[in-house]
Tab-separated table of C-alpha atoms in Angstrom:
chain	number	residue	atom	x	y	z
A	1	ASN	CA	0.000	0.000	0.000
A	2	TRP	CA	1.154	3.500	-0.864
A	3	ILE	CA	0.584	6.516	1.340
A	4	LEU	CA	1.777	9.451	-0.696
A	5	GLY	CA	3.418	12.426	0.976
A	6	SER	CA	4.384	10.714	4.239
A	7	LEU	CA	7.526	12.310	5.627
A	8	LYS	CA	10.251	9.674	6.056
A	9	GLN	CA	13.165	11.719	7.351
A	10	THR	CA	13.907	15.272	8.423
A	11	THR	CA	17.298	16.933	8.603
A	12	LEU	CA	17.250	20.256	10.410
A	13	THR	CA	20.315	22.472	10.116
A	14	SER	CA	20.553	25.373	12.565
A	15	THR	CA	23.279	27.927	11.926
A	16	ILE	CA	24.452	31.030	13.748
A	17	PRO	CA	27.795	32.810	13.404
A	18	GLY	CA	30.424	30.412	14.714
A	19	ASP	CA	28.186	27.384	15.219
A	20	THR	CA	26.157	24.892	13.182
A	21	LYS	CA	24.053	22.025	14.510
A	22	VAL	CA	22.391	19.294	12.441
A	23	ARG	CA	19.556	17.162	13.798
A	24	THR	CA	18.091	14.151	12.002
A	25	THR	CA	14.828	12.308	12.662
A	26	ALA	CA	13.571	9.188	10.837
A	27	LEU	CA	9.852	8.353	10.754
A	28	GLU	CA	7.876	5.147	10.143
A	29	TYR	CA	4.121	4.644	9.728
A	30	THR	CA	1.409	2.019	10.106
A	31	ALA	CA	-0.582	0.755	7.130
A	32	GLN	CA	-3.209	3.349	8.061
A	33	GLY	CA	-0.694	6.193	7.845
A	34	LEU	CA	-0.308	6.748	11.588
A	35	LEU	CA	3.149	7.448	12.984
A	36	SER	CA	4.465	4.178	14.436
A	37	LYS	CA	8.123	4.967	15.163
A	38	GLU	CA	10.215	8.091	15.537
A	39	THR	CA	13.997	7.746	15.649
A	40	GLN	CA	16.082	10.733	16.675
A	41	GLU	CA	19.711	10.729	15.437
A	42	PRO	CA	19.485	7.275	13.788
A	43	THR	CA	23.174	7.284	12.738
A	44	ARG	CA	24.570	8.301	16.149
A	45	PRO	CA	24.039	5.399	18.610
A	46	ASN	CA	24.862	7.340	21.776
A	47	ASP	CA	22.447	10.140	20.873
A	48	CYS	CA	19.830	7.917	19.260
A	49	LEU	CA	16.351	7.562	20.773
A	50	GLN	CA	13.549	5.407	19.376
A	51	THR	CA	9.959	6.182	20.321
A	52	SER	CA	7.270	3.703	19.257
A	53	TYR	CA	3.530	4.381	19.174
A	54	GLY	CA	0.507	2.072	19.321
A	55	TYR	CA	-3.124	2.809	18.397
A	56	ASP	CA	-6.600	1.386	18.850
A	57	ALA	CA	-9.174	0.777	16.114
A	58	PHE	CA	-10.317	4.412	16.341
A	59	GLY	CA	-6.835	5.805	15.759
A	60	ASN	CA	-6.386	6.931	19.357
A	61	ARG	CA	-2.788	6.698	20.527
A	62	THR	CA	-2.802	4.016	23.230
A	63	SER	CA	0.889	3.445	23.933
A	64	VAL	CA	4.194	5.323	23.828
A	65	SER	CA	7.484	3.510	24.392
A	66	ALA	CA	10.940	5.142	24.374
A	67	ALA	CA	14.244	3.249	24.292
A	68	ALA	CA	17.846	3.692	23.216
A	69	CYS	CA	18.922	2.437	19.820
A	70	SER	CA	21.084	-0.589	19.091
A	71	GLY	CA	24.756	0.069	19.804
A	72	ALA	CA	24.222	2.742	22.444
A	73	SER	CA	26.622	2.841	25.379
A	74	GLY	CA	26.992	4.797	28.601
A	75	ASN	CA	26.180	4.619	32.287
A	76	THR	CA	22.394	4.498	31.972
A	77	VAL	CA	21.389	3.041	28.633
A	78	LEU	CA	17.626	2.837	28.163
A	79	SER	CA	17.482	-0.533	26.396
A	80	ALA	CA	14.478	-2.124	24.756
A	81	ALA	CA	14.110	-4.302	27.849
A	82	THR	CA	13.952	-1.236	30.103
A	83	ALA	CA	12.008	1.038	27.763
A	84	ARG	CA	9.908	3.737	29.344
A	85	SER	CA	6.323	3.052	28.346
A	86	SER	CA	2.955	4.637	29.023
A	87	THR	CA	-0.503	3.447	27.981
A	88	ASP	CA	-4.029	4.806	27.597
A	89	ASN	CA	-7.266	2.831	27.247
A	90	PHE	CA	-10.104	4.614	25.440
A	91	GLY	CA	-12.820	2.029	26.052
A	92	THR	CA	-15.176	0.456	23.536
A	93	ASP	CA	-16.415	3.716	22.009
A	94	GLY	CA	-12.993	5.355	21.695
A	95	ARG	CA	-14.146	8.753	22.983
A	96	PHE	CA	-12.138	9.346	26.149
A	97	ALA	CA	-9.024	7.964	27.853
A	98	LEU	CA	-10.587	5.932	30.676
A	99	THR	CA	-7.394	4.516	32.189
A	100	SER	CA	-3.791	5.688	31.931
A	101	THR	CA	-0.581	4.047	33.137
A	102	ASN	CA	2.848	5.684	33.291
A	103	ALA	CA	6.344	4.200	33.005
A	104	LEU	CA	6.297	3.242	36.709
A	105	SER	CA	3.045	1.275	36.224
A	106	GLN	CA	1.173	3.889	38.232
A	107	GLY	CA	-2.353	4.192	36.918
A	108	GLU	CA	-5.324	6.508	37.088
A	109	THR	CA	-8.950	5.988	36.131
A	110	LYS	CA	-11.289	8.644	34.746
A	111	THR	CA	-14.949	9.022	33.924
A	112	TYR	CA	-16.437	11.852	31.898
A	113	ASP	CA	-19.581	13.877	31.427
A	114	SER	CA	-20.411	12.817	27.882
A	115	ARG	CA	-22.246	16.075	27.140
A	116	PHE	CA	-19.151	18.251	27.383
A	117	GLY	CA	-16.190	15.870	27.639
A	118	THR	CA	-15.370	17.252	31.083
A	119	LEU	CA	-13.982	15.062	33.862
A	120	ALA	CA	-16.607	13.578	36.174
A	121	THR	CA	-14.293	11.512	38.389
A	122	LEU	CA	-10.563	10.935	38.691
A	123	THR	CA	-9.043	8.137	40.768
A	124	GLY	CA	-5.274	8.341	41.122
A	125	PRO	CA	-2.631	5.673	41.760
A	126	ASN	CA	-3.246	6.013	45.516
A	127	SER	CA	-6.911	4.991	44.971
A	128	LEU	CA	-8.155	8.402	46.136
A	129	SER	CA	-10.915	9.938	44.040
A	130	THR	CA	-12.095	13.428	43.194
A	131	SER	CA	-15.408	14.107	41.459
A	132	TRP	CA	-16.898	17.092	39.651
A	133	GLN	CA	-20.339	18.267	38.615
A	134	VAL	CA	-21.165	20.817	35.924
A	135	ASP	CA	-24.255	22.804	34.985
A	136	SER	CA	-26.090	22.802	31.651
A	137	PHE	CA	-23.435	25.125	30.190
A	138	GLY	CA	-20.581	22.813	31.174
A	139	ARG	CA	-19.399	25.112	33.974
A	140	ARG	CA	-18.020	23.462	37.103
A	141	THR	CA	-20.485	23.672	39.996
A	142	ARG	CA	-19.069	21.207	42.527
A	143	GLU	CA	-15.768	19.524	43.360
A	144	THR	CA	-15.778	16.759	45.970
A	145	ARG	CA	-12.405	15.578	47.219
A	146	ALA	CA	-11.313	12.235	48.650
A	147	ASP	CA	-11.601	13.455	52.253
A	148	GLY	CA	-15.228	14.456	51.725
A	149	THR	CA	-14.644	18.207	51.700
A	150	TYR	CA	-16.126	20.025	48.744
A	151	THR	CA	-16.312	23.348	46.926
A	152	LEU	CA	-19.395	24.851	45.279
A	153	TRP	CA	-19.525	27.409	42.467
A	154	THR	CA	-22.624	29.413	41.562
A	155	TYR	CA	-23.154	31.613	38.505
A	156	GLN	CA	-25.710	34.404	38.588
A	157	LEU	CA	-26.778	37.299	36.431
A	158	CYS	CA	-26.893	40.480	38.460
A	159	THR	CA	-30.602	40.755	37.659
A	160	GLN	CA	-31.296	37.523	39.581
A	161	ALA	CA	-32.518	37.622	43.154
A	162	GLY	CA	-29.722	37.314	45.699
A	163	ALA	CA	-26.921	38.150	43.275
A	164	ALA	CA	-25.977	41.228	45.341
A	165	CYS	CA	-23.885	42.847	42.602
A	166	PRO	CA	-22.571	46.391	42.658
A	167	THR	CA	-24.187	48.365	39.851
A	168	THR	CA	-20.859	49.540	38.454
A	169	VAL	CA	-17.143	49.228	39.116
A	170	GLY	CA	-15.556	52.380	37.761
A	171	PRO	CA	-16.926	52.975	34.254
A	172	ALA	CA	-18.034	49.344	33.770
A	173	SER	CA	-21.486	47.970	34.455
A	174	VAL	CA	-21.459	44.691	36.367
A	175	VAL	CA	-23.399	41.948	34.564
A	176	TRP	CA	-22.776	38.648	36.315
A	177	VAL	CA	-21.006	37.108	39.300
A	178	VAL	CA	-19.295	33.810	40.164
A	179	SER	CA	-19.285	32.731	43.816
A	180	GLU	CA	-16.933	30.096	45.256
A	181	GLN	CA	-17.363	28.551	48.711
A	182	GLY	CA	-15.593	25.644	50.448
A	183	TYR	CA	-17.332	23.262	52.872
A	184	ALA	CA	-16.353	20.607	55.395
A	185	VAL	CA	-17.653	17.032	55.285
A	186	ASN	CA	-20.573	17.923	57.571
A	187	GLY	CA	-21.624	20.840	55.365
A	188	ALA	CA	-20.171	23.542	57.607
A	189	VAL	CA	-18.519	26.481	55.868
A	190	ALA	CA	-14.775	25.756	55.716
A	191	SER	CA	-13.347	28.708	53.797
A	192	THR	CA	-14.051	32.323	52.995
A	193	GLN	CA	-16.384	32.987	50.106
A	194	LYS	CA	-14.804	34.418	46.977
A	195	ARG	CA	-16.890	36.403	44.490
A	196	GLN	CA	-15.771	37.530	41.047
A	197	TYR	CA	-17.809	40.165	39.215
A	198	TYR	CA	-17.749	40.454	35.408
A	199	ASP	CA	-18.710	43.183	32.960
A	200	SER	CA	-20.527	42.749	29.634
A	201	LEU	CA	-17.213	41.904	27.902
A	202	ASN	CA	-16.616	38.996	30.299
A	203	ARG	CA	-13.763	40.767	32.093
A	204	VAL	CA	-13.220	40.513	35.846
A	205	VAL	CA	-13.851	43.974	37.302
A	206	ARG	CA	-13.984	43.090	40.993
A	207	VAL	CA	-12.770	40.262	43.234
A	208	GLN	CA	-14.233	40.137	46.717
A	209	THR	CA	-13.524	37.914	49.723
A	210	GLN	CA	-13.982	37.919	53.487
A	211	GLY	CA	-11.280	39.574	55.582
A	212	PHE	CA	-10.176	38.661	59.115
A	213	ASP	CA	-8.650	40.711	61.900
A	214	GLY	CA	-5.821	38.273	62.663
A	215	ALA	CA	-7.607	36.739	65.644
A	216	GLY	CA	-10.063	34.659	63.648
A	217	VAL	CA	-12.804	37.279	63.805
A	218	ALA	CA	-14.486	38.358	60.576
A	219	ALA	CA	-13.482	41.847	59.452
A	220	PRO	CA	-14.816	44.010	56.611
A	221	THR	CA	-14.935	42.469	53.151
A	222	LEU	CA	-11.721	42.743	51.128
A	223	ILE	CA	-11.988	44.006	47.552
A	224	GLN	CA	-9.742	44.378	44.513
A	225	ASP	CA	-11.033	46.366	41.519
A	226	THR	CA	-9.757	46.452	37.938
A	227	GLU	CA	-10.567	49.053	35.283
A	228	TYR	CA	-9.836	48.804	31.552
A	229	ASN	CA	-9.142	51.299	28.783
A	230	ALA	CA	-10.874	51.431	25.398
A	231	LYS	CA	-8.468	48.812	24.010
A	232	GLY	CA	-9.249	46.319	26.764
A	233	GLN	CA	-5.912	46.803	28.516
A	234	VAL	CA	-5.757	47.172	32.287
A	235	ALA	CA	-5.850	50.934	32.925
A	236	ARG	CA	-5.582	50.672	36.668
A	237	GLN	CA	-5.950	48.092	39.433
A	238	SER	CA	-6.511	48.698	43.105
A	239	ALA	CA	-4.597	47.151	45.944
A	240	TRP	CA	-6.774	45.005	48.201
A	241	TYR	CA	-8.842	47.305	50.396
A	242	ALA	CA	-11.569	46.967	53.016
A	243	SER	CA	-15.136	47.607	51.947
A	244	THR	CA	-15.214	50.392	54.538
A	245	GLY	CA	-12.088	52.007	53.091
A	246	THR	CA	-10.950	53.828	49.973
A	247	PRO	CA	-9.049	52.089	47.157
A	248	VAL	CA	-5.538	53.101	46.143
A	249	TRP	CA	-4.589	52.425	42.554
A	250	THR	CA	-1.722	51.281	40.373
A	251	SER	CA	-2.140	52.813	36.912
A	252	TYR	CA	-0.711	51.681	33.575
A	253	SER	CA	-0.090	53.295	30.203
A	254	TYR	CA	0.874	51.625	26.943
A	255	ASP	CA	2.588	52.433	23.667
A	256	ALA	CA	1.114	51.956	20.186
A	257	LEU	CA	2.243	48.303	20.166
A	258	GLY	CA	0.464	47.489	23.417
A	259	ARG	CA	3.645	47.377	25.504
A	260	THR	CA	3.615	48.822	29.012
A	261	SER	CA	5.066	52.364	29.012
A	262	THR	CA	4.550	53.373	32.632
A	263	GLU	CA	3.406	51.796	35.877
A	264	SER	CA	2.486	54.234	38.648
A	265	ARG	CA	1.745	52.988	42.146
A	266	PRO	CA	1.145	54.761	45.468
A	267	ASP	CA	4.280	55.195	47.581
A	268	SER	CA	4.357	57.587	50.516
A	269	ALA	CA	8.154	57.776	50.311
A	270	ALA	CA	8.145	58.905	46.674
A	271	ALA	CA	7.837	62.472	45.434
A	272	GLY	CA	4.170	63.383	45.157
A	273	GLY	CA	3.217	60.101	46.838
A	274	THR	CA	3.473	58.134	43.587
A	275	ALA	CA	6.303	55.897	42.385
A	276	THR	CA	6.475	55.501	38.624
A	277	THR	CA	8.351	52.836	36.687
A	278	SER	CA	8.889	53.612	33.012
A	279	TYR	CA	9.707	51.321	30.098
A	280	ALA	CA	11.546	52.512	26.988
A	281	TYR	CA	11.874	50.361	23.877
A	282	ASN	CA	14.485	50.839	21.162
A	283	GLY	CA	14.610	47.979	18.700
A	284	LEU	CA	15.875	44.933	20.615
A	285	SER	CA	16.709	46.986	23.701
A	286	THR	CA	14.403	47.607	26.674
A	287	THR	CA	15.282	50.036	29.464
A	288	VAL	CA	13.370	50.009	32.741
A	289	ALA	CA	13.716	53.030	35.046
A	290	ASN	CA	12.337	53.030	38.579
A	291	ALA	CA	11.127	55.967	40.655
A	292	LYS	CA	14.726	56.711	41.734
A	293	SER	CA	15.851	56.884	38.087
A	294	GLN	CA	17.810	53.663	38.482
A	295	THR	CA	17.826	51.809	35.187
A	296	LYS	CA	18.225	48.289	33.878
A	297	THR	CA	18.747	47.727	30.171
A	298	SER	CA	18.133	44.341	28.541
A	299	VAL	CA	19.187	43.630	24.973
A	300	LYS	CA	17.845	40.663	23.014
A	301	ASN	CA	19.368	39.013	19.970
A	302	ALA	CA	17.566	38.354	16.698
A	303	TRP	CA	16.113	35.111	18.110
A	304	GLY	CA	14.528	36.845	21.104
A	305	GLN	CA	17.074	35.568	23.630
A	306	ILE	CA	18.595	37.858	26.260
A	307	ALA	CA	22.049	38.875	24.988
A	308	SER	CA	23.033	41.308	27.746
A	309	VAL	CA	21.724	42.999	30.871
A	310	THR	CA	23.196	46.234	32.253
A	311	ASP	CA	22.248	47.417	35.743
A	312	ALA	CA	22.091	50.899	37.248
A	313	GLN	CA	25.784	50.744	38.226
A	314	GLY	CA	26.843	50.054	34.653
A	315	ASN	CA	27.647	46.398	35.310
A	316	THR	CA	26.906	44.178	32.322
A	317	ILE	CA	26.270	40.452	32.064
A	318	THR	CA	26.440	38.952	28.573
A	319	TYR	CA	24.919	35.690	27.388
A	320	GLN	CA	25.869	33.412	24.494
A	321	TYR	CA	23.870	30.592	22.915
A	322	ASP	CA	24.506	27.743	20.508
A	323	ALA	CA	22.673	27.172	17.235
A	324	LEU	CA	19.930	25.222	19.046
A	325	GLY	CA	19.227	28.040	21.505
A	326	ASN	CA	20.981	26.472	24.501
A	327	LEU	CA	22.747	28.897	26.852
A	328	THR	CA	26.487	28.233	26.450
A	329	GLN	CA	28.152	31.097	28.320
A	330	THR	CA	27.529	33.888	30.804
A	331	ASN	CA	30.115	36.593	31.391
A	332	ALA	CA	29.768	38.906	34.392
A	333	ALA	CA	32.712	41.321	34.418
A	334	GLY	CA	35.119	38.571	33.406
A	335	SER	CA	33.581	35.878	35.605
A	336	VAL	CA	32.728	33.342	32.913
A	337	THR	CA	30.482	30.301	33.212
A	338	SER	CA	30.464	27.883	30.262
A	339	LEU	CA	27.980	25.117	29.517
A	340	GLN	CA	28.055	22.245	27.023
A	341	TYR	CA	25.242	20.135	25.568
A	342	ASP	CA	24.919	17.021	23.467
A	343	LEU	CA	23.044	16.968	20.174
A	344	ARG	CA	19.776	16.226	21.985
A	345	GLY	CA	20.082	19.430	24.034
A	346	ARG	CA	21.024	17.694	27.301
A	347	LYS	CA	23.582	19.493	29.467
A	348	VAL	CA	26.764	17.400	29.713
A	349	ALA	CA	29.300	19.817	31.219
A	350	MET	CA	29.468	23.094	33.133
């Protein structure tokens, strides 16, 4: 049988000034065109790794087995006899992975809500189970843990009775709220209630929870508010404050590319009571200046990796990488650390 267009081998050459790395992978397939074996570095026994795959009648991947190739040597050779294998069983209908076993033969069993594909129960290798319930929209409403404690979630529109929503948070109208509450086995409240309020764009505009005075006595409710600009970016966010108090804010501004330009937060020790951190971008260079005008400049290379960092004292650390992106050297004022890797990207010397 012919399966046209199946990739049999890839050779990837990565080159940067002063370094070139070549990686090779060979591929084999079943009669149905599913990947059955993947061999990394097939011509280099000590770097070679064979990964084999098995499937059920539905095409679900049911087994993965990794082993060293013939001729490999070293202190810890992963031979075919000691291959690391994992399995999944998808049941008679092939929809969901019902049981899974890892390379240590530790298994877990799952059941699902067939309406949404969400987990209904999970039993781990220690035979302890957790179960979940969802509503008609597939949203989690209950989690029951192995010790019998549980958490409930409720979802309410602010127009529903008992929702107790604020009308607005800043410029945003509050539309719906999610409440989360933990309970003990006997049904007694076991944790503070957490409420998250959302606007019409499904953004969290307020988080609210119960505060305590440090002696176990309930104190005023604690609140954190978030406001957004016209582009949906966070314009300002309050620190946690008591419902009887006044919020203090950290404000943000952005450049035309959506990058943070300034971050201003309350600070009684700063001039004007506000400490501002600014961000300046110049090509691959980013300079961060704090409220004391102390700066840190980071420069990235063309691949997005940090090439150097210069602190407020003018001290610079440089970084070098190989063709595969592995960090090979750091240099801090002449204090050099070098690292070496094999072709598979594993660190072999430092």
